mmCIF file of C-alpha atoms in Angstrom:
data_model
loop_
_atom_site.group_PDB
_atom_site.id
_atom_site.type_symbol
_atom_site.label_atom_id
_atom_site.label_comp_id
_atom_site.label_asym_id
_atom_site.label_seq_id
_atom_site.Cartn_x
_atom_site.Cartn_y
_atom_site.Cartn_z
ATOM 1 C CA MET A 1 0.000 0.000 0.000
ATOM 2 C CA LYS A 2 1.365 3.386 -1.022
ATOM 3 C CA LEU A 3 0.153 6.932 -0.480
ATOM 4 C CA GLU A 4 -1.558 6.894 -3.872
ATOM 5 C CA ASP A 5 -3.702 3.967 -2.698
ATOM 6 C CA LEU A 6 -5.235 6.258 -0.087
ATOM 7 C CA ILE A 7 -6.239 9.042 -2.490
ATOM 8 C CA SER A 8 -9.986 8.375 -2.209
ATOM 9 C CA LEU A 9 -9.796 8.322 1.601
ATOM 10 C CA MET A 10 -7.816 11.569 1.642
ATOM 11 C CA LYS A 11 -10.297 13.228 -0.757
ATOM 12 C CA ARG A 12 -13.165 12.206 1.548
ATOM 13 C CA ARG A 13 -11.278 13.542 4.526
ATOM 14 C CA ARG A 14 -10.674 16.914 2.855
ATOM 15 C CA ALA A 15 -14.201 17.138 1.443
ATOM 16 C CA ASP A 16 -15.749 16.531 4.870
ATOM 17 C CA GLY A 17 -13.436 19.088 6.493
ATOM 18 C CA LEU A 18 -13.487 19.242 10.255
ATOM 19 C CA SER A 19 -16.255 16.662 10.449
ATOM 20 C CA TYR A 20 -13.768 14.019 9.286
ATOM 21 C CA SER A 21 -11.913 13.822 12.559
ATOM 22 C CA TYR A 22 -8.711 11.996 13.242
ATOM 23 C CA ASP A 23 -10.706 9.435 15.258
ATOM 24 C CA ARG A 24 -12.821 8.703 12.196
ATOM 25 C CA PHE A 25 -9.737 8.555 9.959
ATOM 26 C CA ARG A 26 -7.802 6.116 12.150
ATOM 27 C CA VAL A 27 -10.559 3.479 12.126
ATOM 28 C CA ASP A 28 -10.948 3.460 8.352
ATOM 29 C CA PRO A 29 -10.215 -0.154 7.317
ATOM 30 C CA ALA A 30 -7.344 0.828 4.994
ATOM 31 C CA VAL A 31 -5.654 2.865 7.717
ATOM 32 C CA ALA A 32 -6.384 0.471 10.594
ATOM 33 C CA LEU A 33 -4.720 -2.291 8.586
ATOM 34 C CA LEU A 34 -1.374 -0.508 9.017
ATOM 35 C CA ARG A 35 -1.455 -0.786 12.838
ATOM 36 C CA TRP A 36 0.683 2.306 13.261
ATOM 37 C CA PRO A 37 0.992 4.195 16.558
ATOM 38 C CA ASP A 38 -1.486 7.078 16.694
ATOM 39 C CA ASP A 39 1.177 9.774 16.833
ATOM 40 C CA ALA A 40 2.938 8.473 13.714
ATOM 41 C CA LEU A 41 -0.333 7.875 11.888
ATOM 42 C CA GLU A 42 -1.604 11.362 12.603
ATOM 43 C CA GLN A 43 1.587 13.216 11.722
ATOM 44 C CA PHE A 44 2.456 11.129 8.650
ATOM 45 C CA LEU A 45 -0.850 10.192 6.985
ATOM 46 C CA TYR A 46 -3.631 12.312 8.480
ATOM 47 C CA ASP A 47 -1.719 15.598 8.345
ATOM 48 C CA HIS A 48 0.233 15.082 5.106
ATOM 49 C CA GLY A 49 -0.975 12.010 3.212
ATOM 50 C CA ASP A 50 -2.326 14.031 0.290
ATOM 51 C CA ASN A 51 0.151 16.901 0.249
ATOM 52 C CA ALA A 52 1.633 16.830 -3.281
ATOM 53 C CA ALA A 53 5.200 17.592 -2.163
ATOM 54 C CA PHE A 54 4.963 14.995 0.601
ATOM 55 C CA VAL A 55 3.682 12.410 -1.888
ATOM 56 C CA ASP A 56 6.585 13.260 -4.215
ATOM 57 C CA ASP A 57 9.056 12.662 -1.386
ATOM 58 C CA TYR A 58 7.488 9.546 0.186
ATOM 59 C CA GLY A 59 5.050 8.112 -2.365
ATOM 60 C CA SER A 60 7.321 5.250 -3.383
ATOM 61 C CA ILE A 61 7.325 3.686 0.089
ATOM 62 C CA ASP A 62 5.191 0.640 0.787
ATOM 63 C CA LEU A 63 3.482 1.780 3.981
ATOM 64 C CA ARG A 64 2.953 -1.821 5.119
ATOM 65 C CA GLU A 65 6.731 -2.295 5.344
ATOM 66 C CA ILE A 66 7.129 0.405 7.965
ATOM 67 C CA THR A 67 7.649 -0.527 11.590
ATOM 68 C CA TRP A 68 7.482 2.457 13.924
ATOM 69 C CA ARG A 69 9.627 2.703 17.029
ATOM 70 C CA LEU A 70 9.811 5.486 19.552
ATOM 71 C CA GLU A 71 13.563 5.961 19.827
ATOM 72 C CA THR A 72 15.795 8.155 21.956
ATOM 73 C CA ILE A 73 18.277 9.964 19.757
ATOM 74 C CA PRO A 74 21.233 12.168 20.756
ATOM 75 C CA ALA A 75 20.611 15.850 20.051
ATOM 76 C CA ALA A 76 23.832 15.961 18.021
ATOM 77 C CA ALA A 77 22.409 13.391 15.567
ATOM 78 C CA PHE A 78 19.826 15.954 14.405
ATOM 79 C CA HIS A 79 22.527 18.323 13.147
ATOM 80 C CA GLY A 80 22.817 17.839 9.419
ATOM 81 C CA MET A 81 19.881 15.405 9.289
ATOM 82 C CA PRO A 82 18.107 16.135 5.985
ATOM 83 C CA THR A 83 14.438 16.381 5.156
ATOM 84 C CA GLY A 84 12.652 15.513 1.915
ATOM 85 C CA ALA A 85 13.779 17.152 -1.317
ATOM 86 C CA SER A 86 10.560 19.186 -1.530
ATOM 87 C CA ASP A 87 11.429 20.952 1.748
ATOM 88 C CA ALA A 88 15.207 21.195 1.326
ATOM 89 C CA GLY A 89 16.566 24.105 3.344
ATOM 90 C CA CYS A 90 13.524 24.638 5.547
ATOM 91 C CA ILE A 91 15.127 23.164 8.680
ATOM 92 C CA GLU A 92 17.986 25.633 8.299
ATOM 93 C CA GLU A 93 15.475 28.488 7.949
ATOM 94 C CA PHE A 94 13.776 27.501 11.208
ATOM 95 C CA ALA A 95 17.181 27.208 12.888
ATOM 96 C CA GLU A 96 18.011 30.828 12.010
ATOM 97 C CA ASN A 97 15.511 32.142 14.556
ATOM 98 C CA PRO A 98 14.493 29.467 17.071
ATOM 99 C CA VAL A 99 13.063 31.951 19.586
ATOM 100 C CA TYR A 100 10.681 33.317 16.957
ATOM 101 C CA TRP A 101 9.454 29.850 15.921
ATOM 102 C CA VAL A 102 8.910 28.720 19.519
ATOM 103 C CA GLY A 103 7.038 31.984 20.113
ATOM 104 C CA ARG A 104 4.638 31.094 17.289
ATOM 105 C CA ARG A 105 3.565 27.972 19.213
ATOM 106 C CA PRO A 106 1.391 27.661 22.327
ATOM 107 C CA ARG A 107 3.036 28.924 25.518
ATOM 108 C CA GLU A 108 3.561 25.405 26.903
ATOM 109 C CA VAL A 109 5.909 24.625 23.989
ATOM 110 C CA GLY A 110 8.310 27.396 25.006
ATOM 111 C CA LEU A 111 8.072 26.483 28.665
ATOM 112 C CA HIS A 112 8.837 22.856 27.864
ATOM 113 C CA TRP A 113 11.956 23.825 25.886
ATOM 114 C CA GLU A 114 13.135 26.067 28.735
ATOM 115 C CA GLU A 115 12.443 23.601 31.542
ATOM 116 C CA HIS A 116 13.223 20.263 29.902
ATOM 117 C CA GLY A 117 15.112 20.984 26.678
ATOM 118 C CA PRO A 118 13.286 18.747 24.188
ATOM 119 C CA TRP A 119 10.110 19.118 22.183
ATOM 120 C CA LEU A 120 6.686 18.165 23.483
ATOM 121 C CA ARG A 121 5.739 15.878 20.585
ATOM 122 C CA PRO A 122 8.250 13.506 19.001
ATOM 123 C CA PRO A 123 8.850 14.253 15.323
ATOM 124 C CA ILE A 124 8.645 11.674 12.540
ATOM 125 C CA LEU A 125 11.885 10.337 11.061
ATOM 126 C CA ILE A 126 12.479 7.697 8.416
ATOM 127 C CA ASP A 127 15.340 5.325 7.780
ATOM 128 C CA ARG A 128 16.779 6.626 4.490
ATOM 129 C CA HIS A 129 17.065 3.021 3.278
ATOM 130 C CA PHE A 130 13.340 3.286 2.378
ATOM 131 C CA LEU A 131 14.152 6.074 -0.068
ATOM 132 C CA ASP A 132 17.349 4.664 -1.520
ATOM 133 C CA PRO A 133 18.517 1.139 -0.618
ATOM 134 C CA SER A 134 22.161 2.247 -0.826
ATOM 135 C CA ASP A 135 21.608 5.153 1.612
ATOM 136 C CA ASN A 136 21.737 5.109 5.399
ATOM 137 C CA GLY A 137 20.946 7.392 8.287
ATOM 138 C CA LEU A 138 17.720 9.129 9.196
ATOM 139 C CA GLN A 139 15.654 11.811 7.514
ATOM 140 C CA VAL A 140 13.136 14.241 9.030
ATOM 141 C CA VAL A 141 9.677 13.585 7.592
ATOM 142 C CA GLU A 142 7.550 15.713 9.940
ATOM 143 C CA GLY A 143 8.823 18.000 12.655
ATOM 144 C CA ARG A 144 11.067 20.203 10.548
ATOM 145 C CA THR A 145 10.289 23.209 12.742
ATOM 146 C CA ARG A 146 11.090 21.207 15.890
ATOM 147 C CA VAL A 147 14.418 20.030 14.482
ATOM 148 C CA GLY A 148 15.233 23.541 13.243
ATOM 149 C CA VAL A 149 14.479 24.962 16.685
ATOM 150 C CA LEU A 150 16.748 22.340 18.257
ATOM 151 C CA ARG A 151 19.606 23.262 15.893
ATOM 152 C CA GLY A 152 19.089 26.970 16.486
ATOM 153 C CA ARG A 153 18.914 26.602 20.238
ATOM 154 C CA VAL A 154 22.187 24.668 20.239
ATOM 155 C CA ARG A 155 23.823 27.334 18.059
ATOM 156 C CA GLU A 156 22.575 30.116 20.351
ATOM 157 C CA GLY A 157 23.633 28.310 23.537
ATOM 158 C CA LEU A 158 20.069 27.886 24.800
ATOM 159 C CA HIS A 159 18.975 24.936 26.913
ATOM 160 C CA VAL A 160 18.699 21.715 24.915
ATOM 161 C CA ALA A 161 18.402 18.227 26.362
ATOM 162 C CA PRO A 162 21.180 15.832 25.325
ATOM 163 C CA HIS A 163 18.651 13.292 23.969
ATOM 164 C CA HIS A 164 15.267 13.553 22.278
ATOM 165 C CA GLN A 165 12.544 11.081 21.395
ATOM 166 C CA ALA A 166 11.395 10.613 17.809
ATOM 167 C CA TRP A 167 9.151 8.183 15.979
ATOM 168 C CA VAL A 168 11.398 6.340 13.530
ATOM 169 C CA ALA A 169 10.115 4.389 10.526
ATOM 170 C CA ARG A 170 12.270 1.307 10.100
ATOM 171 C CA PRO A 171 12.005 -1.593 7.632
#
């Protein structure tokens, strides 16, 4: 199953607007078949499953082959971690002004960074092997702002935890 196989579901979701809630989406038979954790399902499919650029970047992946794991990753590993080709450079843009981007979020996001040093919601990463069998490492799928803020906070000497959790798609 690939993103294109979910086009009719995504069209229904968009057509119904707010009435097509995440709870309704997650129990659709096609989606439930994946057995993904809610956080990964919401950030990957519900939020972006029909975004043209997202489909360009991740449309070749067989979604049934993904196993999600909540992993703890050193903060340093996020430096230089790429995102999809359609969003190349955006992490660096967010990193240029981390205080601004945190300020655009609810107050508890900023407080959490100050008090604890990581993000509130783990971002979505993918093993680059899915995209190119000869490649390795991880790529940011969703959470580009969060990763940019982390990079910017490190650069500016602001509080950052040494490790952060992320949902990682593995074969």
